[in-house]
mmCIF file of C-alpha atoms and ligand atoms in Angstrom:
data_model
loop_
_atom_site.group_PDB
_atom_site.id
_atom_site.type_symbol
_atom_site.label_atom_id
_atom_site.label_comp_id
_atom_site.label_asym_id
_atom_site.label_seq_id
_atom_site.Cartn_x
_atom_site.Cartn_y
_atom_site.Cartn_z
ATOM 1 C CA UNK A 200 80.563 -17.676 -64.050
ATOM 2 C CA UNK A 201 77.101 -19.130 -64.530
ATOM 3 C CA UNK A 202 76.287 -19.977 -60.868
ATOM 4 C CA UNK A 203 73.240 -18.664 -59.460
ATOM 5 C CA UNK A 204 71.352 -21.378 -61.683
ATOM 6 C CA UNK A 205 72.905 -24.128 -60.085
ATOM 7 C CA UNK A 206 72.147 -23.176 -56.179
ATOM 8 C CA UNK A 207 68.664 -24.757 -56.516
ATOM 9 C CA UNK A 208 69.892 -27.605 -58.638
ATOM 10 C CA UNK A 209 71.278 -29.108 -55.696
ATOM 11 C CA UNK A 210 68.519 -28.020 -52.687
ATOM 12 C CA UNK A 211 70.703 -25.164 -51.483
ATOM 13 C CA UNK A 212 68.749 -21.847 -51.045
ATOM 14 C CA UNK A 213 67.785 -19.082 -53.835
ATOM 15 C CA UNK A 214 68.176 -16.676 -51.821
ATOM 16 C CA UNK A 215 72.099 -17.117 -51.610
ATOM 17 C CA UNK A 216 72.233 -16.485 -55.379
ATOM 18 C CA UNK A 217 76.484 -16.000 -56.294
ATOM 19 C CA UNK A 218 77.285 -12.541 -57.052
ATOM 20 C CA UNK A 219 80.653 -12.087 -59.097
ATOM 21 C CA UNK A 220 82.963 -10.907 -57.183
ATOM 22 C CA UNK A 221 86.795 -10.559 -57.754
ATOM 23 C CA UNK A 222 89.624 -13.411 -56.550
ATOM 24 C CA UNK A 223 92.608 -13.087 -54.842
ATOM 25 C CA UNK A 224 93.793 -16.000 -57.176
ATOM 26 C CA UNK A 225 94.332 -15.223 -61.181
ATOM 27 C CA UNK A 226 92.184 -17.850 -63.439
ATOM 28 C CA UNK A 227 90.132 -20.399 -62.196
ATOM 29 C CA UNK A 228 91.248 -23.581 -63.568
ATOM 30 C CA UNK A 229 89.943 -27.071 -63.461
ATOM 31 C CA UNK A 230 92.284 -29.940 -64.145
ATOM 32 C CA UNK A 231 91.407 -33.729 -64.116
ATOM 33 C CA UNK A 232 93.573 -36.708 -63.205
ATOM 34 C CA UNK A 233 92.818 -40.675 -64.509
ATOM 35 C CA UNK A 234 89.887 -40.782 -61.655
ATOM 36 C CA UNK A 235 86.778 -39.433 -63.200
ATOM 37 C CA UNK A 236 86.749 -37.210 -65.877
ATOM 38 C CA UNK A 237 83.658 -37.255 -66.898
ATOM 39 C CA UNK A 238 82.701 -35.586 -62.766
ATOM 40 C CA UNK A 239 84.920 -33.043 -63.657
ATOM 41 C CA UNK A 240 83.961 -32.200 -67.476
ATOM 42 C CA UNK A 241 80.536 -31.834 -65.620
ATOM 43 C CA UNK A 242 82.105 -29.313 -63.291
ATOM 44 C CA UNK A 243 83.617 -27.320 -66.439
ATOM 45 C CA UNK A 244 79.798 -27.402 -67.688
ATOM 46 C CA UNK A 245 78.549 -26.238 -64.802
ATOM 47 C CA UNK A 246 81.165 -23.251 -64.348
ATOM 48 C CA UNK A 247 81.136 -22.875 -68.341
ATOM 49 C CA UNK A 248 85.104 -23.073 -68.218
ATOM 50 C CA UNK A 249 86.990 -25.591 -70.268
ATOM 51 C CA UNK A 250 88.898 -28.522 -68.429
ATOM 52 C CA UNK A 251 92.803 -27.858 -68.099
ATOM 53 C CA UNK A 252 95.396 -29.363 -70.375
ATOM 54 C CA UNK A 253 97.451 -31.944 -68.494
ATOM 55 C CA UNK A 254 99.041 -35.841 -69.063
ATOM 56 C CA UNK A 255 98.712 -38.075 -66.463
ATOM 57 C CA UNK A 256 99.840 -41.408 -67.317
ATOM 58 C CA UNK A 257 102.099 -44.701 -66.104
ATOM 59 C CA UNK A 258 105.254 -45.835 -67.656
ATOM 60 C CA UNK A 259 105.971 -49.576 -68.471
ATOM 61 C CA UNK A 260 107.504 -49.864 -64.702
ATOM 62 C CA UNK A 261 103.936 -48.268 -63.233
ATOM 63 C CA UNK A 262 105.441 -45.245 -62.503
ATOM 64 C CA UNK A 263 103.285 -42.350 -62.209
ATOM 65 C CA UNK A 264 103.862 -39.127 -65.024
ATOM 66 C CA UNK A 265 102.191 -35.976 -64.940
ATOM 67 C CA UNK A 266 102.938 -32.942 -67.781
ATOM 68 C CA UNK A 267 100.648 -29.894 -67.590
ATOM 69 C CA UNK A 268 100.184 -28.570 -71.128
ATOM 70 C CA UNK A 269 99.310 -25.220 -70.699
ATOM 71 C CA UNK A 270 101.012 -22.107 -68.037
ATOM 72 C CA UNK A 271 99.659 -22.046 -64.785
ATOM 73 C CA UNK A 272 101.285 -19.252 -62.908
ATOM 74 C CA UNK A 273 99.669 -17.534 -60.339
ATOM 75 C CA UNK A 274 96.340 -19.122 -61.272
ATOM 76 C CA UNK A 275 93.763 -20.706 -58.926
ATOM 77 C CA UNK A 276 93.862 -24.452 -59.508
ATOM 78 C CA UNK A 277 91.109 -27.409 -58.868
ATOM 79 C CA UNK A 278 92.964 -30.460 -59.219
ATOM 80 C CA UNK A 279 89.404 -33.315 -59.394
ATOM 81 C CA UNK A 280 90.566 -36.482 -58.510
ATOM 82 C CA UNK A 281 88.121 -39.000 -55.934
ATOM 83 C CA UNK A 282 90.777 -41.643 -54.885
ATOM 84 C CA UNK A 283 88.580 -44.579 -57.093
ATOM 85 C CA UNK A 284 90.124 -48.128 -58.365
ATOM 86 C CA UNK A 285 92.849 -48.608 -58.116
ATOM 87 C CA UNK A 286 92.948 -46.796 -55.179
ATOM 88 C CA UNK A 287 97.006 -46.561 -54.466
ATOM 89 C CA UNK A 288 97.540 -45.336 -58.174
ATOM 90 C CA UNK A 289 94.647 -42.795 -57.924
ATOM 91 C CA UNK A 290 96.383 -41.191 -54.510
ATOM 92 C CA UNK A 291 100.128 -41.692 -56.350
ATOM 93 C CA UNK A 292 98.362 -39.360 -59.587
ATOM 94 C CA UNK A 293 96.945 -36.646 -57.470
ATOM 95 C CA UNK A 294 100.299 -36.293 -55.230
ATOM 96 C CA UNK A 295 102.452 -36.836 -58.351
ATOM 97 C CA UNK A 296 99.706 -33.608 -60.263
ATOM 98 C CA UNK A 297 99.899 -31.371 -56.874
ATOM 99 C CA UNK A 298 103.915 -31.383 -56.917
ATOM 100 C CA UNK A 299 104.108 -30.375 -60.367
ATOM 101 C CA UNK A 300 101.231 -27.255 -60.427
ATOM 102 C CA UNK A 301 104.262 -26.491 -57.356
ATOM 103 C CA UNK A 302 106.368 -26.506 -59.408
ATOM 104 C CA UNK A 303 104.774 -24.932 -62.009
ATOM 105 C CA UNK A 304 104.213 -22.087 -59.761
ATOM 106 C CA UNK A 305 100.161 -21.944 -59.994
ATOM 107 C CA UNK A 306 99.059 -19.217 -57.191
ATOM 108 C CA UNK A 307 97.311 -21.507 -55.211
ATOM 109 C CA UNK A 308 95.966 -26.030 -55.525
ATOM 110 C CA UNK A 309 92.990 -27.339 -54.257
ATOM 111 C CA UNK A 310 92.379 -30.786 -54.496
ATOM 112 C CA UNK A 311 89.103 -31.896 -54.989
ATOM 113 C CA UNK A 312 88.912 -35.267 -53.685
ATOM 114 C CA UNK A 313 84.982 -35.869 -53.880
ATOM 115 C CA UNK A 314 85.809 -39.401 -52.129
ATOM 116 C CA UNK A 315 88.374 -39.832 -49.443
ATOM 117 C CA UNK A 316 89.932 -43.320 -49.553
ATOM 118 C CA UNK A 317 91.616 -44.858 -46.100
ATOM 119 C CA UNK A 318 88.836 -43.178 -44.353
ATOM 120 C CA UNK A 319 87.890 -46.001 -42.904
ATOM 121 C CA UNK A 320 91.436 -46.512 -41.015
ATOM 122 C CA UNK A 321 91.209 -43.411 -38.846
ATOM 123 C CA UNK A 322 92.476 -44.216 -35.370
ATOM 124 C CA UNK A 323 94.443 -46.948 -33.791
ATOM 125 C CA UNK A 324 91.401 -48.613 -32.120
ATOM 126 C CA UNK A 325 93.911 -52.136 -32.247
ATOM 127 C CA UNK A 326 97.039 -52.964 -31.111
ATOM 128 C CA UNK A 327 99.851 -51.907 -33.984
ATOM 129 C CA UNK A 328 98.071 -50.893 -36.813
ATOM 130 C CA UNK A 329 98.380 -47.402 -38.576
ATOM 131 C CA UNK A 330 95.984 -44.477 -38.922
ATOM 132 C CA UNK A 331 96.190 -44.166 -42.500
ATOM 133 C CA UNK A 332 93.672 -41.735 -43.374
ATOM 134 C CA UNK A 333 96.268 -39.338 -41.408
ATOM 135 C CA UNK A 334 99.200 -40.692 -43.125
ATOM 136 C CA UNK A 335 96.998 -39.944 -46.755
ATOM 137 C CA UNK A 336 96.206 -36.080 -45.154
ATOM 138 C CA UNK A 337 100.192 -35.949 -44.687
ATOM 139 C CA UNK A 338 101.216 -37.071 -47.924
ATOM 140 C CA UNK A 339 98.924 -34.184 -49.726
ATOM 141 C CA UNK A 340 100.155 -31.810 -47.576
ATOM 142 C CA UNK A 341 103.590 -32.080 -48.327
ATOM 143 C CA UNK A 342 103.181 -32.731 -51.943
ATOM 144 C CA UNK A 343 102.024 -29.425 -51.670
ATOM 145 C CA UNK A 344 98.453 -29.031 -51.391
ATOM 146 C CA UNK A 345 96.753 -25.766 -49.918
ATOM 147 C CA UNK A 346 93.326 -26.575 -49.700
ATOM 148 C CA UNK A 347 90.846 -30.257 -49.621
ATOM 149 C CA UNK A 348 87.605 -29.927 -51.011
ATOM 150 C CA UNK A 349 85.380 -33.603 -50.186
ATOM 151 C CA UNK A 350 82.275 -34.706 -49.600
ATOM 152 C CA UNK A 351 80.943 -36.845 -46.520
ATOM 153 C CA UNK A 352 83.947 -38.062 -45.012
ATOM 154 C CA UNK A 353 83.482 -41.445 -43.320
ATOM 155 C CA UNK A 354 84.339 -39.496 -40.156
ATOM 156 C CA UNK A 355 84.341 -36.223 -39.820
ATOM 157 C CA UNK A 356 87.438 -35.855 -37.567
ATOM 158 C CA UNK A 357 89.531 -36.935 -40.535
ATOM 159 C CA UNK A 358 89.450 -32.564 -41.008
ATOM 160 C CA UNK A 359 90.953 -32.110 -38.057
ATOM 161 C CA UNK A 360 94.340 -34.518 -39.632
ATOM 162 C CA UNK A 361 94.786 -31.377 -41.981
ATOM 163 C CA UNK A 362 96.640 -28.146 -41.032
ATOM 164 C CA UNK A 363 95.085 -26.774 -44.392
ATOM 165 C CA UNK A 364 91.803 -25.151 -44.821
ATOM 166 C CA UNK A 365 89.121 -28.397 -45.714
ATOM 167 C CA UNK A 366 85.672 -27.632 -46.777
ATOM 168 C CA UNK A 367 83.826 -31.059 -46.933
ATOM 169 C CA UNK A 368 80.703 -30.617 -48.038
ATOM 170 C CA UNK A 369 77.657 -33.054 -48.074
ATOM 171 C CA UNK A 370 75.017 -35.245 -50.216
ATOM 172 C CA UNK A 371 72.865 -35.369 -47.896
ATOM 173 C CA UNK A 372 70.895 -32.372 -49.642
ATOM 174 C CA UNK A 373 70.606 -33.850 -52.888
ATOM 175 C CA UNK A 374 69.652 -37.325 -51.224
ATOM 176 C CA UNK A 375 66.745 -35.464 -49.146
ATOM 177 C CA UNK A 376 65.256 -33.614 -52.311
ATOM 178 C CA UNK A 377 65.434 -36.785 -54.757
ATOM 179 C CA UNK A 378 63.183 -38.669 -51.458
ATOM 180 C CA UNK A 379 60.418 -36.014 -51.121
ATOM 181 C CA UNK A 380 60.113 -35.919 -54.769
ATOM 182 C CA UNK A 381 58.851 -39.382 -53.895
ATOM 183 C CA UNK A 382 55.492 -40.540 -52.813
ATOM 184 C CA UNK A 383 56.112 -42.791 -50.180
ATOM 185 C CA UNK A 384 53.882 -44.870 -47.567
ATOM 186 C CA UNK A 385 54.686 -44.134 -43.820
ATOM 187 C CA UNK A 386 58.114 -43.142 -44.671
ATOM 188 C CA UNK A 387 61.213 -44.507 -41.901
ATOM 189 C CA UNK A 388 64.841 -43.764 -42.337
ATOM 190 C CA UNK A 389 66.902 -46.484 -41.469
ATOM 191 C CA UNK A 390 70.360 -46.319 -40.055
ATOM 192 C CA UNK A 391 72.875 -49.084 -40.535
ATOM 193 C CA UNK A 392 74.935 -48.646 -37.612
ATOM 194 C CA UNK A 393 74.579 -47.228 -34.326
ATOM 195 C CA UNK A 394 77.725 -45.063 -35.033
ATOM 196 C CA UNK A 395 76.520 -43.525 -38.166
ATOM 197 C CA UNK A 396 73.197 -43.076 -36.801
ATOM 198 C CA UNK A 397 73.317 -38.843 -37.371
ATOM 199 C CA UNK A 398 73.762 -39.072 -40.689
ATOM 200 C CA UNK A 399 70.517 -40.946 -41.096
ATOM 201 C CA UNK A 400 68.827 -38.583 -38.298
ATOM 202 C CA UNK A 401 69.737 -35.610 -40.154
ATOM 203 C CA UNK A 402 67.881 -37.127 -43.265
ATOM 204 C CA UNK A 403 64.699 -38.459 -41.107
ATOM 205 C CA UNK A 404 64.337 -34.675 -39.448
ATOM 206 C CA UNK A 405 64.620 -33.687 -43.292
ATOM 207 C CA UNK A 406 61.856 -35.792 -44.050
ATOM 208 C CA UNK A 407 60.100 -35.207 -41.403
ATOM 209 C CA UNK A 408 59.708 -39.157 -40.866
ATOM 210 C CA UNK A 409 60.828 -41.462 -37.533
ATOM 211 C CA UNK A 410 64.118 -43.025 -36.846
ATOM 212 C CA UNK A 411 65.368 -46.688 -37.029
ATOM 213 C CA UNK A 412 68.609 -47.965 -36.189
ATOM 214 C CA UNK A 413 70.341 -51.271 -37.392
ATOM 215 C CA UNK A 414 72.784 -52.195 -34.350
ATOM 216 C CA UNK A 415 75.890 -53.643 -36.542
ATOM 217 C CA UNK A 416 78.623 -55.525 -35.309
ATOM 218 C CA UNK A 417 81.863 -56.005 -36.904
ATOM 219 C CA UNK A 418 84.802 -58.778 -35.530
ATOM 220 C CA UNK A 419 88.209 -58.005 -36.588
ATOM 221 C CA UNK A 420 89.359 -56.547 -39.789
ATOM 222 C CA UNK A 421 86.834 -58.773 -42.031
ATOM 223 C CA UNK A 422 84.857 -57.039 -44.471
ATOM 224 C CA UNK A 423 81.919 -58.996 -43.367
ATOM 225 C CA UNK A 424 79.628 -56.953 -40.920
ATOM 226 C CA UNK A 425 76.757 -58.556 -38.995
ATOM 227 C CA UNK A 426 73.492 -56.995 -38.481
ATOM 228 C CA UNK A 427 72.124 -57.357 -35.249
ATOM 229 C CA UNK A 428 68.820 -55.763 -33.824
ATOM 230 C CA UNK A 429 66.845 -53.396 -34.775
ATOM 231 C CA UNK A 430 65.996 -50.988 -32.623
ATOM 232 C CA UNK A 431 62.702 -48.407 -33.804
ATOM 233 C CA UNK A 432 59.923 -49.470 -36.136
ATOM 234 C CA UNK A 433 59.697 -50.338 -39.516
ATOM 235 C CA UNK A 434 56.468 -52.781 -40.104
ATOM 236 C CA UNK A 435 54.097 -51.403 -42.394
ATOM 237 C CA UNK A 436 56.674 -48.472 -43.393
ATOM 238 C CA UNK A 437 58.317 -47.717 -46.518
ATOM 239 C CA UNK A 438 62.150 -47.508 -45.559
ATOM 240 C CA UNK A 439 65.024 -45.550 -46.329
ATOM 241 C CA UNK A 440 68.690 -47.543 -45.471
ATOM 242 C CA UNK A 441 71.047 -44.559 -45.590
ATOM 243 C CA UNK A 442 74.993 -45.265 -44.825
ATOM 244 C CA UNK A 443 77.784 -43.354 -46.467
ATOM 245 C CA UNK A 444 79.545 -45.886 -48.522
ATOM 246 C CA UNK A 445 78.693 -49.241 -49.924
ATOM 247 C CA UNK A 446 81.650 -51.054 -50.355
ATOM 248 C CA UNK A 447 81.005 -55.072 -50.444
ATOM 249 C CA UNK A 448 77.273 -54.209 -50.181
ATOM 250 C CA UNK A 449 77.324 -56.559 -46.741
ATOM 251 C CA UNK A 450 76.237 -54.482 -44.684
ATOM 252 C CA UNK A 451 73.522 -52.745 -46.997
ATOM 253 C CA UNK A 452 72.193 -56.457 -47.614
ATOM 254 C CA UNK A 453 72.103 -57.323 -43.806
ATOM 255 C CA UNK A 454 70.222 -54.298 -42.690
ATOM 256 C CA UNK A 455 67.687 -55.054 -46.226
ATOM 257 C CA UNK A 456 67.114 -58.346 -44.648
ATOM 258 C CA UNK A 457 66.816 -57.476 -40.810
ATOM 259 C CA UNK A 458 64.374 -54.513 -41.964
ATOM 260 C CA UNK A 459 61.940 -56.745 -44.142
ATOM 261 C CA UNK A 460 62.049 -59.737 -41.394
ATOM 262 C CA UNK A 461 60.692 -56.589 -39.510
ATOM 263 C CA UNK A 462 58.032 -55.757 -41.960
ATOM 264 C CA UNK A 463 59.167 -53.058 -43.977
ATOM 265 C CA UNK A 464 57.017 -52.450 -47.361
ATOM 266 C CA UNK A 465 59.670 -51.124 -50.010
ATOM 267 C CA UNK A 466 62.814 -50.465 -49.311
ATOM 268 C CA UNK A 467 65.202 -47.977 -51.078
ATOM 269 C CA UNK A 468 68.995 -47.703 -50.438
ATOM 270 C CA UNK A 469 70.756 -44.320 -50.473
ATOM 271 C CA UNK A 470 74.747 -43.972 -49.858
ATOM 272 C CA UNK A 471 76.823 -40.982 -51.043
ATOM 273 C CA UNK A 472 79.971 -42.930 -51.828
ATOM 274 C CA UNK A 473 79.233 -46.347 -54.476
ATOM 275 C CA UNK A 474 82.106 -48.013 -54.000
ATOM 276 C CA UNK A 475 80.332 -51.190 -55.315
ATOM 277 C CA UNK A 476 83.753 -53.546 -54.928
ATOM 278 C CA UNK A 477 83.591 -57.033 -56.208
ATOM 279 C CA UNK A 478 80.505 -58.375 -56.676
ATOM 280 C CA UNK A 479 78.704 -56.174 -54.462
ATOM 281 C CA UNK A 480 76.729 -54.579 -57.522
ATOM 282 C CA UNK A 481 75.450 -58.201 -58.377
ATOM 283 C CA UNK A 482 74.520 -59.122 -54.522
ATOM 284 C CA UNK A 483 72.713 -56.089 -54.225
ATOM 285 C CA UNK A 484 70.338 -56.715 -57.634
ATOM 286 C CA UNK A 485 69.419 -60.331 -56.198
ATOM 287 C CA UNK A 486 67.865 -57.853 -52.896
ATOM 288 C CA UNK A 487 64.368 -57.216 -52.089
ATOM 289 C CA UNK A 488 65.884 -53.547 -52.899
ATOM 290 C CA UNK A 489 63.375 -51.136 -54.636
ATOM 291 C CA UNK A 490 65.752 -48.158 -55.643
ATOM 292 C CA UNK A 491 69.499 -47.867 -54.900
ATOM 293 C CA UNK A 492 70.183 -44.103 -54.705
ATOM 294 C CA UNK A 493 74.095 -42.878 -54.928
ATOM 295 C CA UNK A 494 75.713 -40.106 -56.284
ATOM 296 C CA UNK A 495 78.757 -39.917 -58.926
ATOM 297 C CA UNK A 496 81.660 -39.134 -56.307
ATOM 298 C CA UNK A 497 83.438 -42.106 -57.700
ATOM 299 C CA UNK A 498 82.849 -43.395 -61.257
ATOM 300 C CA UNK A 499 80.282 -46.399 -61.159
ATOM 301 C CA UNK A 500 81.042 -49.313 -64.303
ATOM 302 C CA UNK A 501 77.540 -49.574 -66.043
ATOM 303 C CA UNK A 502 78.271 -53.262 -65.416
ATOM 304 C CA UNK A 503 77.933 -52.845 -62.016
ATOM 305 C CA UNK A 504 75.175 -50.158 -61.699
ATOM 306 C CA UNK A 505 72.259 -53.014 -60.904
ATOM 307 C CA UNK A 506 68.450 -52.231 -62.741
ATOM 308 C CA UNK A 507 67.169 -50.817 -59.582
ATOM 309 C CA UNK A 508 70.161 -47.859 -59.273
ATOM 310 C CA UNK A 509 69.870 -44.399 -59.277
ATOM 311 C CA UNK A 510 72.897 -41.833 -59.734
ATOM 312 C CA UNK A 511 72.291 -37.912 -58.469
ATOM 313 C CA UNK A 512 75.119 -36.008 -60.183
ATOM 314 C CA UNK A 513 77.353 -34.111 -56.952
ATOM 315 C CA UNK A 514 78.695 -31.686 -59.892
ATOM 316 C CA UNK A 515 76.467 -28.544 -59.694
ATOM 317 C CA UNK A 516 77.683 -28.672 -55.976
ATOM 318 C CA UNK A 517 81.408 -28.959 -56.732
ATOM 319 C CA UNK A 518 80.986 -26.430 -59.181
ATOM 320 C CA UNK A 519 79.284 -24.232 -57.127
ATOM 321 C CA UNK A 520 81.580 -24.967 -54.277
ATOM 322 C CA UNK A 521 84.378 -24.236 -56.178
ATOM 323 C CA UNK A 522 82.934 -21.148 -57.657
ATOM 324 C CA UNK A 523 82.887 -19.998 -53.978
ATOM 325 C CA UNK A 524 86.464 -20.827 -52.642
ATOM 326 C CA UNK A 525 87.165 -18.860 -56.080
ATOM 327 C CA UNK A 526 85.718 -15.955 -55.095
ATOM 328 C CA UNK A 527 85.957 -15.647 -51.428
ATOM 329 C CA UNK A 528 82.641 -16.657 -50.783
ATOM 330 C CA UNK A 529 80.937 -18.571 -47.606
ATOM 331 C CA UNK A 530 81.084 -22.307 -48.786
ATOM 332 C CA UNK A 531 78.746 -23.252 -45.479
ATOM 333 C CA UNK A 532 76.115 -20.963 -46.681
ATOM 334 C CA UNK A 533 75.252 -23.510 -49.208
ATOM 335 C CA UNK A 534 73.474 -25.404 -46.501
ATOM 336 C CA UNK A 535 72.076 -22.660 -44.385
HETATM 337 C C1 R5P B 100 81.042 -48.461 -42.094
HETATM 338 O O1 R5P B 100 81.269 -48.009 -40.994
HETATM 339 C C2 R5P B 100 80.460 -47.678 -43.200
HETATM 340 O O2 R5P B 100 79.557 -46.699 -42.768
HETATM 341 C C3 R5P B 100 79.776 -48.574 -44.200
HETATM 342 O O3 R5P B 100 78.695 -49.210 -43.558
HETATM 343 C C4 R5P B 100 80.700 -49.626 -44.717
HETATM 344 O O4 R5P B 100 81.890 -49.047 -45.173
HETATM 345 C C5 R5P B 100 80.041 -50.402 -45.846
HETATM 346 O O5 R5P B 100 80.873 -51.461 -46.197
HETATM 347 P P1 R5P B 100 80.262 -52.796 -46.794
HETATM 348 O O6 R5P B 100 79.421 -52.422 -47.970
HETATM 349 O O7 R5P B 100 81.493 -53.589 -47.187
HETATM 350 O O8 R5P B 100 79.514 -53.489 -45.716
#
């Protein structure tokens, strides 16, 4: 298992080179649903192991199918699958896959879900509405799932919904190494919401560069956020607007605008999760945007991936993360 070459690929530390060591499990195996399969033939690359032999596929009434081609008794299974468009038939394939490796008797499933739809709906903050990212870590549990493997979570409490081991690991990393590789004037990391602002901390005490913080308010359930004030500075600065998912691009755009009425030189966008719904690829091109940095957690249409975008490849770190669970090994030692 060729991982030691990886660990640096990624930022994490040489020093915590992989030694082979022995699983509980029999054969690690990688499997991919509809979602993404070129993430996860990158994963077999990275592991050198070749990707699992499985259908996936709707009937004429939209029902979901799943047949696994080859025996996977007693083996250690990595089901890939970030919950992309079309989000609801995504979630149906992965549930349908993880009952039938139960039924197939594999020794033990992890899904890999390297994006976490519904995250967004994770606690009754209204009257009468539903906490679906709990409803989403109930549904994989009982289809049968014993382990989650994300990345950046829009909250990090969604782990607690799980009575499964989760290991959620993070871009941040990869996000932090493709900036210093950068020459940048009087760098500033830029927050675009009060809420999320530890995220973009993390990445400004990586840079070693100040703080700025967007103060964004949302009414209702509109997609449409609001930027409001901006508190820190940014004039003269080169800035880096780091959120975890851009989804309409709205709130990306207002913090772009509230930042450059503020002064800021270039600007470059970094998010984890592209999302990039509707038009949002399109709005985001017409921006005073230098570079638009996200990673390939979800598949990104080239018709959507605007001139100034950037994608860093999350795979060495599944694969290496995956190498790990495999073995036994600390996954949080990755990020030591
Ligand atoms: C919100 O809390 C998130 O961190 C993102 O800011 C949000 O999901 C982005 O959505 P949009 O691109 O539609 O503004």
């Amino acid at each position: 298992m060729p991982c030691a070459k990886g660990l640096q690929e990624y930022g994490g530390t040489p020093t915590l080179m992989s030694v082979r060591r022995v699983s509980l499990y029999q054969e690690l195996s990688i499997f991919s649903g509809n979602a993404h399969p070129q993430l996860a033939r990158s994963i077999c690359d990275y592991l050198g192991r070749p990707m699992g032999q499985i259908e996936v596929f709707e009937f004429s009434n939209e029902e979901v199918f799943v047949k696994i081609l080859e025996n996977v008794r007693q083996r250690d299974c990595f089901l890939i699958q970030p919950i992309s468009s079309p989000v609801n038939t995504r979630l149906m394939e992965l549930l349908v896959m993880i009952d039938a490796f139960k039924r197939s008797s594999a020794g033990r499933i992890t899904a890999v879900m390297p994006y976490y739809a519904y995250g967004r709906s994770d606690k009754k903050d209204q009257p009468r509405v539903p906490i679906s990212a709990r409803l989403v870590a109930n549904l994989l549990e009982t289809a049968g799932a014993d382990r989650i493997l994300t990345i950046d979570l829009h909250a990090g409490q969604i782990q607690g919904f799980f009575n499964i081991p989760l290991d959620e690991l993070t871009a941040l990393y990869l996000l932090t190494r493709y900036f210093k590789e950068k020459t940048l004037q009087n760098p500033v990391v830029v927050a675009t919401d009060v809420g999320d602002s530890k995220r973009a901390r993390n990445l400004a005490e990586r840079m070693d560069t100040p703080l700025a913080i967007i103060e964004k308010r949302r009414s209702g359930n509109v997609e449409r956020a609001e930027a409001m004030n901006l508190i820190g500075e940014v004039e003269g600065c080169d800035a880096i607007v780091i959120d975890d998912e851009i989804l309409t691009g709205g709130t990306i755009l207002q913090a772009v605008n509230v930042i450059k009425a503020h002064g800021a030189q270039d600007i470059y966008v970094a998010a984890t999760h592209g999302i990039l719904s509707a038009n949002a690829g399109a709005k985001l091109a017409e921006a005073p945007i230098k570079e638009l940095v996200i990673t390939d957690t979800l598949p990104v249409p080239p018709d959507k991936l605007t001139p100034q975008a950037k994608v860093v490849s999350v795979a060495p770190l599944l694969g290496e993360a995956i190498s790990r669970i495999h073995t036994g090994q600390s996954v949080g030692a990755l990020f030591q």
